[in-house]
Tab-separated table of C-alpha atoms and ligand atoms in Angstrom:
chain	number	residue	atom	x	y	z
A	23	MET	CA	-3.864	15.565	26.185
A	24	SER	CA	-1.170	13.520	24.463
A	25	GLU	CA	0.535	14.837	21.318
A	26	ALA	CA	-1.371	13.987	18.105
A	27	ARG	CA	0.193	11.265	16.047
A	28	VAL	CA	1.328	12.064	12.519
A	29	ALA	CA	1.224	9.786	9.484
A	30	VAL	CA	2.194	10.026	5.835
A	31	VAL	CA	0.230	7.952	3.309
A	32	THR	CA	1.588	7.755	-0.222
A	33	GLY	CA	-1.022	7.198	-2.911
A	34	GLY	CA	-3.558	8.435	-0.375
A	35	ALA	CA	-5.802	10.256	-2.838
A	36	ALA	CA	-7.687	7.127	-3.941
A	37	GLY	CA	-8.390	3.458	-3.322
A	38	LEU	CA	-6.726	1.684	-0.411
A	39	GLY	CA	-4.630	4.743	0.465
A	40	ARG	CA	-7.686	6.961	0.785
A	41	ALA	CA	-9.313	4.401	3.101
A	42	CYS	CA	-6.131	4.423	5.220
A	43	VAL	CA	-6.252	8.221	5.486
A	44	GLU	CA	-9.854	8.073	6.687
A	45	ARG	CA	-9.221	5.217	9.132
A	46	LEU	CA	-6.127	6.855	10.624
A	47	GLY	CA	-8.124	10.048	11.045
A	48	GLU	CA	-10.547	8.077	13.231
A	49	ASP	CA	-7.590	7.184	15.461
A	50	GLY	CA	-6.734	10.871	15.783
A	51	TYR	CA	-3.812	10.991	13.367
A	52	ARG	CA	-2.881	14.049	11.428
A	53	VAL	CA	-2.138	12.793	7.933
A	54	VAL	CA	-0.160	14.031	4.957
A	55	VAL	CA	-1.216	12.528	1.633
A	56	GLY	CA	1.578	12.229	-0.928
A	57	ASP	CA	0.132	11.607	-4.366
A	58	LEU	CA	0.647	12.580	-7.976
A	59	ASP	CA	-0.158	16.163	-8.844
A	60	ARG	CA	-3.229	15.375	-10.924
A	61	ASP	CA	-6.463	17.320	-11.315
A	62	GLY	CA	-8.505	16.672	-8.224
A	63	ALA	CA	-5.808	14.664	-6.409
A	64	GLU	CA	-5.796	17.083	-3.497
A	65	SER	CA	-9.583	17.076	-3.098
A	66	PRO	CA	-9.777	14.136	-0.638
A	67	ALA	CA	-7.388	15.986	1.650
A	68	LYS	CA	-9.582	19.085	1.452
A	69	GLU	CA	-12.722	17.046	2.153
A	70	LEU	CA	-11.144	15.447	5.215
A	71	GLY	CA	-10.434	18.745	6.948
A	72	PRO	CA	-7.477	20.593	8.437
A	73	ASP	CA	-5.826	17.505	9.933
A	74	VAL	CA	-5.205	16.133	6.435
A	75	ARG	CA	-2.817	17.861	4.052
A	76	PHE	CA	-1.878	17.100	0.462
A	77	ARG	CA	1.678	17.255	-0.899
A	78	PRO	CA	2.157	16.623	-4.623
A	79	THR	CA	4.573	13.708	-4.774
A	80	ASP	CA	5.814	11.205	-7.307
A	81	VAL	CA	7.228	8.396	-5.159
A	82	ALA	CA	9.419	7.318	-8.064
A	83	VAL	CA	11.484	10.466	-7.502
A	84	ALA	CA	13.600	10.205	-4.357
A	85	GLU	CA	13.861	13.985	-3.834
A	86	GLN	CA	10.067	14.251	-3.812
A	87	VAL	CA	9.775	11.528	-1.185
A	88	ARG	CA	12.333	13.350	0.961
A	89	ASP	CA	10.329	16.559	0.490
A	90	LEU	CA	7.128	14.726	1.507
A	91	VAL	CA	8.582	13.539	4.799
A	92	GLY	CA	10.067	16.984	5.466
A	93	PHE	CA	6.698	18.596	4.733
A	94	ALA	CA	4.913	16.328	7.241
A	95	VAL	CA	7.438	17.143	9.943
A	96	SER	CA	7.296	20.873	9.275
A	97	GLU	CA	3.484	20.970	9.096
A	98	PHE	CA	2.675	18.724	12.044
A	99	GLY	CA	5.959	18.619	14.009
A	100	ALA	CA	6.556	14.851	13.941
A	101	LEU	CA	6.274	11.612	11.985
A	102	HIS	CA	5.123	8.444	13.742
A	103	LEU	CA	3.791	6.346	10.863
A	104	MET	CA	4.794	6.045	7.205
A	105	VAL	CA	2.455	4.117	4.914
A	106	ASN	CA	4.180	3.367	1.615
A	107	ASN	CA	1.062	2.515	-0.350
A	108	ALA	CA	1.409	4.127	-3.796
A	109	GLY	CA	1.620	1.493	-6.499
A	110	VAL	CA	0.845	0.782	-10.135
A	111	SER	CA	-0.078	-2.480	-11.823
A	112	GLY	CA	1.601	-1.982	-15.153
A	113	VAL	CA	-0.127	-3.252	-18.245
A	114	MET	CA	-1.712	-6.646	-17.845
A	115	HIS	CA	-0.033	-8.794	-20.464
A	116	GLY	CA	-1.390	-12.169	-21.357
A	117	ARG	CA	1.679	-14.334	-21.709
A	118	LEU	CA	5.386	-14.141	-20.996
A	119	LEU	CA	6.193	-14.941	-24.628
A	120	ASP	CA	4.516	-11.677	-25.662
A	121	GLU	CA	5.978	-9.616	-22.814
A	122	ASP	CA	8.131	-6.665	-23.890
A	123	PHE	CA	8.785	-5.334	-20.371
A	124	ALA	CA	7.916	-1.876	-21.684
A	125	ASP	CA	6.671	-0.761	-18.297
A	126	PHE	CA	9.332	-2.579	-16.258
A	127	GLN	CA	11.231	0.563	-15.219
A	128	HIS	CA	8.110	2.463	-14.256
A	129	VAL	CA	6.558	-0.336	-12.192
A	130	LEU	CA	9.826	-0.992	-10.373
A	131	ALA	CA	10.427	2.739	-9.800
A	132	VAL	CA	7.001	3.278	-8.211
A	133	ASN	CA	6.384	-0.042	-6.465
A	134	LEU	CA	9.868	-0.883	-5.233
A	135	LEU	CA	12.122	2.176	-5.311
A	136	GLY	CA	9.228	4.305	-4.007
A	137	VAL	CA	8.823	1.967	-1.035
A	138	MET	CA	12.566	1.822	-0.405
A	139	THR	CA	13.033	5.581	-0.445
A	140	GLY	CA	9.858	6.100	1.600
A	141	THR	CA	11.170	3.668	4.196
A	142	ARG	CA	14.602	5.282	4.248
A	143	GLU	CA	13.372	8.874	4.478
A	144	ALA	CA	10.872	8.080	7.225
A	145	ALA	CA	13.457	6.004	9.101
A	146	ARG	CA	15.997	8.809	8.989
A	147	HIS	CA	13.545	11.014	10.841
A	148	MET	CA	12.291	8.282	13.175
A	149	ALA	CA	15.792	7.084	14.120
A	150	ALA	CA	16.583	10.554	15.383
A	151	ASN	CA	13.239	10.905	17.198
A	152	GLY	CA	12.661	7.773	19.233
A	153	GLY	CA	11.374	5.339	16.614
A	154	GLY	CA	8.185	4.799	14.668
A	155	SER	CA	6.254	2.442	12.444
A	156	ILE	CA	6.458	1.852	8.704
A	157	VAL	CA	3.834	-0.115	6.788
A	158	ASN	CA	4.597	-1.116	3.219
A	159	VAL	CA	1.824	-2.224	0.900
A	160	SER	CA	2.735	-5.383	-0.957
A	161	SER	CA	0.156	-7.700	-2.528
A	162	ILE	CA	-0.936	-11.283	-2.658
A	163	GLY	CA	0.734	-11.062	-6.070
A	164	GLY	CA	4.042	-10.768	-4.219
A	165	ILE	CA	3.358	-14.033	-2.391
A	166	GLN	CA	1.563	-16.189	-4.921
A	167	ALA	CA	2.905	-16.803	-8.401
A	168	GLY	CA	0.534	-16.237	-11.299
A	169	ALA	CA	0.572	-16.018	-15.054
A	170	SER	CA	-0.177	-12.305	-15.339
A	171	VAL	CA	1.266	-8.901	-14.347
A	172	LEU	CA	4.690	-10.476	-13.985
A	173	THR	CA	6.588	-7.259	-13.286
A	174	TYR	CA	3.987	-6.250	-10.716
A	175	ARG	CA	4.286	-9.575	-8.911
A	176	ALA	CA	8.073	-9.364	-8.935
A	177	SER	CA	7.986	-5.810	-7.543
A	178	LYS	CA	5.604	-6.808	-4.756
A	179	ALA	CA	7.683	-9.864	-3.820
A	180	ALA	CA	10.661	-7.540	-3.557
A	181	VAL	CA	8.654	-5.245	-1.250
A	182	VAL	CA	8.097	-8.169	1.143
A	183	HIS	CA	11.757	-9.108	1.236
A	184	PHE	CA	12.972	-5.533	1.461
A	185	SER	CA	10.587	-4.856	4.359
A	186	LYS	CA	11.866	-7.843	6.336
A	187	CYS	CA	15.461	-6.746	5.778
A	188	ALA	CA	14.624	-3.187	6.787
A	189	ALA	CA	12.839	-4.447	9.916
A	190	LEU	CA	16.036	-6.193	11.006
A	191	ASP	CA	18.250	-3.249	10.147
A	192	LEU	CA	16.063	-0.627	11.840
A	193	ALA	CA	14.966	-2.545	14.953
A	194	GLU	CA	17.748	-1.078	17.095
A	195	HIS	CA	16.272	2.380	16.449
A	196	GLY	CA	12.824	1.349	17.676
A	197	ILE	CA	11.480	1.409	14.131
A	198	ARG	CA	9.078	-1.349	13.128
A	199	VAL	CA	8.618	-2.283	9.468
A	200	ASN	CA	5.732	-4.477	8.387
A	201	CYS	CA	3.852	-5.300	5.204
A	202	VAL	CA	0.255	-5.741	4.325
A	203	ALA	CA	-0.535	-7.986	1.379
A	204	PRO	CA	-4.055	-7.391	0.121
A	205	GLY	CA	-5.805	-9.833	-2.172
A	206	GLY	CA	-7.889	-8.555	-5.053
A	207	ILE	CA	-9.946	-5.554	-3.967
A	208	PRO	CA	-11.886	-3.511	-6.518
A	209	THR	CA	-10.276	-0.052	-6.881
A	210	GLY	CA	-8.991	2.061	-9.736
A	211	LEU	CA	-5.913	-0.171	-9.840
A	212	LEU	CA	-7.987	-3.127	-11.021
A	213	ALA	CA	-9.637	-1.070	-13.731
A	214	SER	CA	-6.251	0.206	-14.928
A	215	ALA	CA	-4.900	-3.340	-15.167
A	216	THR	CA	-7.758	-4.697	-17.235
A	217	ALA	CA	-8.466	-4.028	-20.867
A	218	SER	CA	-12.222	-3.338	-20.672
A	219	ASP	CA	-15.179	-2.912	-18.311
A	220	GLU	CA	-16.295	-6.399	-19.235
A	221	MET	CA	-12.879	-7.765	-18.185
A	222	THR	CA	-13.050	-5.759	-14.935
A	223	ASP	CA	-16.463	-7.301	-14.155
A	224	ARG	CA	-15.124	-10.784	-14.879
A	225	VAL	CA	-12.119	-10.246	-12.592
A	226	ARG	CA	-14.393	-8.925	-9.813
A	227	ALA	CA	-16.633	-11.989	-10.072
A	228	HIS	CA	-13.582	-14.254	-10.105
A	229	MET	CA	-12.159	-12.496	-7.010
A	230	ALA	CA	-15.327	-13.024	-4.991
A	231	ALA	CA	-15.821	-16.625	-6.112
A	232	THR	CA	-12.277	-17.842	-5.550
A	233	GLN	CA	-11.580	-16.347	-2.135
A	234	PRO	CA	-12.313	-18.920	0.580
A	235	LEU	CA	-14.379	-16.347	2.500
A	236	GLN	CA	-16.345	-15.719	-0.726
A	237	ARG	CA	-16.646	-11.985	-0.261
A	238	LEU	CA	-15.029	-9.075	-2.040
A	239	GLY	CA	-12.498	-7.392	0.196
A	240	THR	CA	-12.878	-3.660	0.756
A	241	PRO	CA	-10.358	-0.815	1.105
A	242	ARG	CA	-11.535	-0.534	4.708
A	243	ASP	CA	-10.354	-4.109	5.391
A	244	VAL	CA	-6.834	-3.047	4.428
A	245	ALA	CA	-7.044	0.229	6.339
A	246	GLU	CA	-7.899	-1.671	9.547
A	247	ALA	CA	-4.724	-3.733	9.175
A	248	VAL	CA	-2.631	-0.634	8.505
A	249	ALA	CA	-4.085	1.053	11.603
A	250	TYR	CA	-3.213	-2.032	13.669
A	251	LEU	CA	0.360	-2.336	12.382
A	252	GLY	CA	0.897	1.403	12.585
A	253	GLY	CA	-0.108	1.906	16.180
A	254	SER	CA	0.455	0.791	19.754
A	255	ARG	CA	-1.533	-2.462	19.498
A	256	SER	CA	1.331	-4.047	17.534
A	257	LEU	CA	4.374	-2.884	19.493
A	258	HIS	CA	5.993	-6.350	19.391
A	259	VAL	CA	5.316	-6.938	15.692
A	260	THR	CA	7.961	-6.243	13.069
A	261	GLY	CA	9.170	-7.924	9.889
A	262	THR	CA	5.806	-9.567	9.287
A	263	VAL	CA	3.425	-9.781	6.349
A	264	LEU	CA	-0.278	-9.571	7.110
A	265	THR	CA	-2.341	-10.977	4.269
A	266	ILE	CA	-5.804	-9.500	3.796
A	267	ASP	CA	-7.085	-11.779	1.120
A	268	GLY	CA	-10.131	-13.695	2.337
A	269	GLY	CA	-7.919	-16.736	2.928
A	270	THR	CA	-6.712	-17.022	-0.670
A	271	SER	CA	-3.015	-17.394	0.097
A	272	ALA	CA	-3.676	-20.003	2.804
A	273	GLY	CA	-4.484	-22.538	0.101
A	274	PRO	CA	-7.126	-23.542	-2.408
A	275	LYS	CA	-10.790	-23.533	-1.567
A	276	PRO	CA	-11.747	-27.070	-0.473
A	277	MET	CA	-13.636	-29.266	-2.901
A	278	ARG	CA	-16.910	-30.343	-1.278
A	279	PRO	CA	-19.252	-33.016	-2.529
A	280	ALA	CA	-22.356	-31.535	-4.095
A	281	PRO	CA	-25.296	-31.571	-1.655
A	282	ALA	CA	-27.603	-34.535	-2.240
A	283	SER	CA	-30.722	-33.415	-4.121
B	312	LIG	N1	-6.617	-3.073	-5.195
B	312	LIG	C1	-6.055	-4.268	-5.093
B	312	LIG	O1	-6.657	-5.300	-5.443
B	312	LIG	C2	-4.689	-4.398	-4.519
B	312	LIG	C3	-4.273	-5.684	-4.153
B	312	LIG	C4	-3.001	-5.827	-3.630
B	312	LIG	C5	-2.176	-4.733	-3.478
B	312	LIG	N2	-2.614	-3.495	-3.853
B	312	LIG	C6	-1.691	-2.392	-3.674
B	312	LIG	O2	-2.311	-1.371	-2.915
B	312	LIG	C7	-1.766	-0.112	-3.274
B	312	LIG	C8	-2.884	0.845	-3.602
B	312	LIG	O3	-3.604	0.316	-4.710
B	312	LIG	P1	-5.087	0.779	-5.041
B	312	LIG	O4	-5.824	-0.456	-5.432
B	312	LIG	O5	-5.634	1.646	-4.002
B	312	LIG	O6	-4.798	1.610	-6.375
B	312	LIG	P2	-5.485	2.938	-6.946
B	312	LIG	O7	-5.039	2.989	-8.362
B	312	LIG	O8	-6.934	2.964	-6.635
B	312	LIG	O9	-4.784	4.100	-6.100
B	312	LIG	C9	-3.403	4.269	-6.175
B	312	LIG	C10	-3.032	5.686	-5.775
B	312	LIG	O10	-1.606	5.791	-5.898
B	312	LIG	C11	-1.312	6.975	-6.620
B	312	LIG	N3	-0.049	6.842	-7.324
B	312	LIG	C12	0.215	6.103	-8.432
B	312	LIG	N4	1.502	6.278	-8.813
B	312	LIG	C13	2.040	7.150	-7.931
B	312	LIG	C14	3.312	7.730	-7.796
B	312	LIG	N5	4.297	7.468	-8.672
B	312	LIG	N6	3.528	8.585	-6.765
B	312	LIG	C15	2.542	8.883	-5.887
B	312	LIG	N7	1.309	8.357	-5.962
B	312	LIG	C16	1.055	7.509	-6.974
B	312	LIG	C17	-2.480	7.154	-7.572
B	312	LIG	O11	-2.558	8.496	-8.032
B	312	LIG	C18	-3.651	6.738	-6.694
B	312	LIG	O12	-4.156	7.822	-5.942
B	312	LIG	C19	-0.807	-0.379	-4.439
B	312	LIG	O13	0.504	-0.477	-3.974
B	312	LIG	C20	-1.274	-1.717	-4.958
B	312	LIG	O14	-0.274	-2.426	-5.625
B	312	LIG	C21	-3.857	-3.304	-4.365
């Protein structure tokens, strides 16, 4: 039997990260979840059995990211895949004129510095051990401009560019670095970015209606892409951005004449 593959998923206690943990488990990975040390954060790892472990981690703190990678290697003996997924939206402000950038440091520390340190720490191990795969979670907000969550969009655009640069820098070590860029997918992140349940419902309806495929994406849709980019089916793929957005970033939904009545 071949050696089990080992993955780290940051932000793996909920939302898209949790779906990645489950999907990678189906491919036989042993997974370490790095997430904030909150009440109940470790419970998904417990539910998913002995091949999933939880390590309290704030990805905004470089030492904790280093500890997370070290923990995975000491628990499971290797690291083949790093999924830098943890992210925060910041407060959804209406207009730039009202923006006070109060959460600028925090959003950048989690969404960008967390991804950069996660990439570096994983790559340090992988470079010395024959290579590996790193998947960074950006967003359609890092590709398309929009008049909301400005800091979030800027952080996610930086994740795309950083990942391409890292892919070039790390290729000689057999390390692939790719991004996924999900469109709007209902998770806790959406609720935390909106001011009320009513607003959340409106955003959900807007998401489904405006995506060319006219369906709400699911965490599982993103997890499938992460599993593909993380494993041996994508050995010749690096420095790319895979959008999982129902076609939204390809262009606007076509205008069709109303059907004749
Ligand atoms: N849901 C979407 O519509 C969507 C779209 C595009 C991109 N994304 C990106 O996908 C990723 C996951 O988002 P989600 O929708 O699952 O969000 P979520 O809020 O449901 O889950 C995020 C997880 O990250 C953890 N986390 C937050 N800050 C952390 C930190 N400093 N250190 C460690 N863990 C931390 C949270 O505890 C939580 O478990 C984020 O990077 C987000 O920007 C989400």
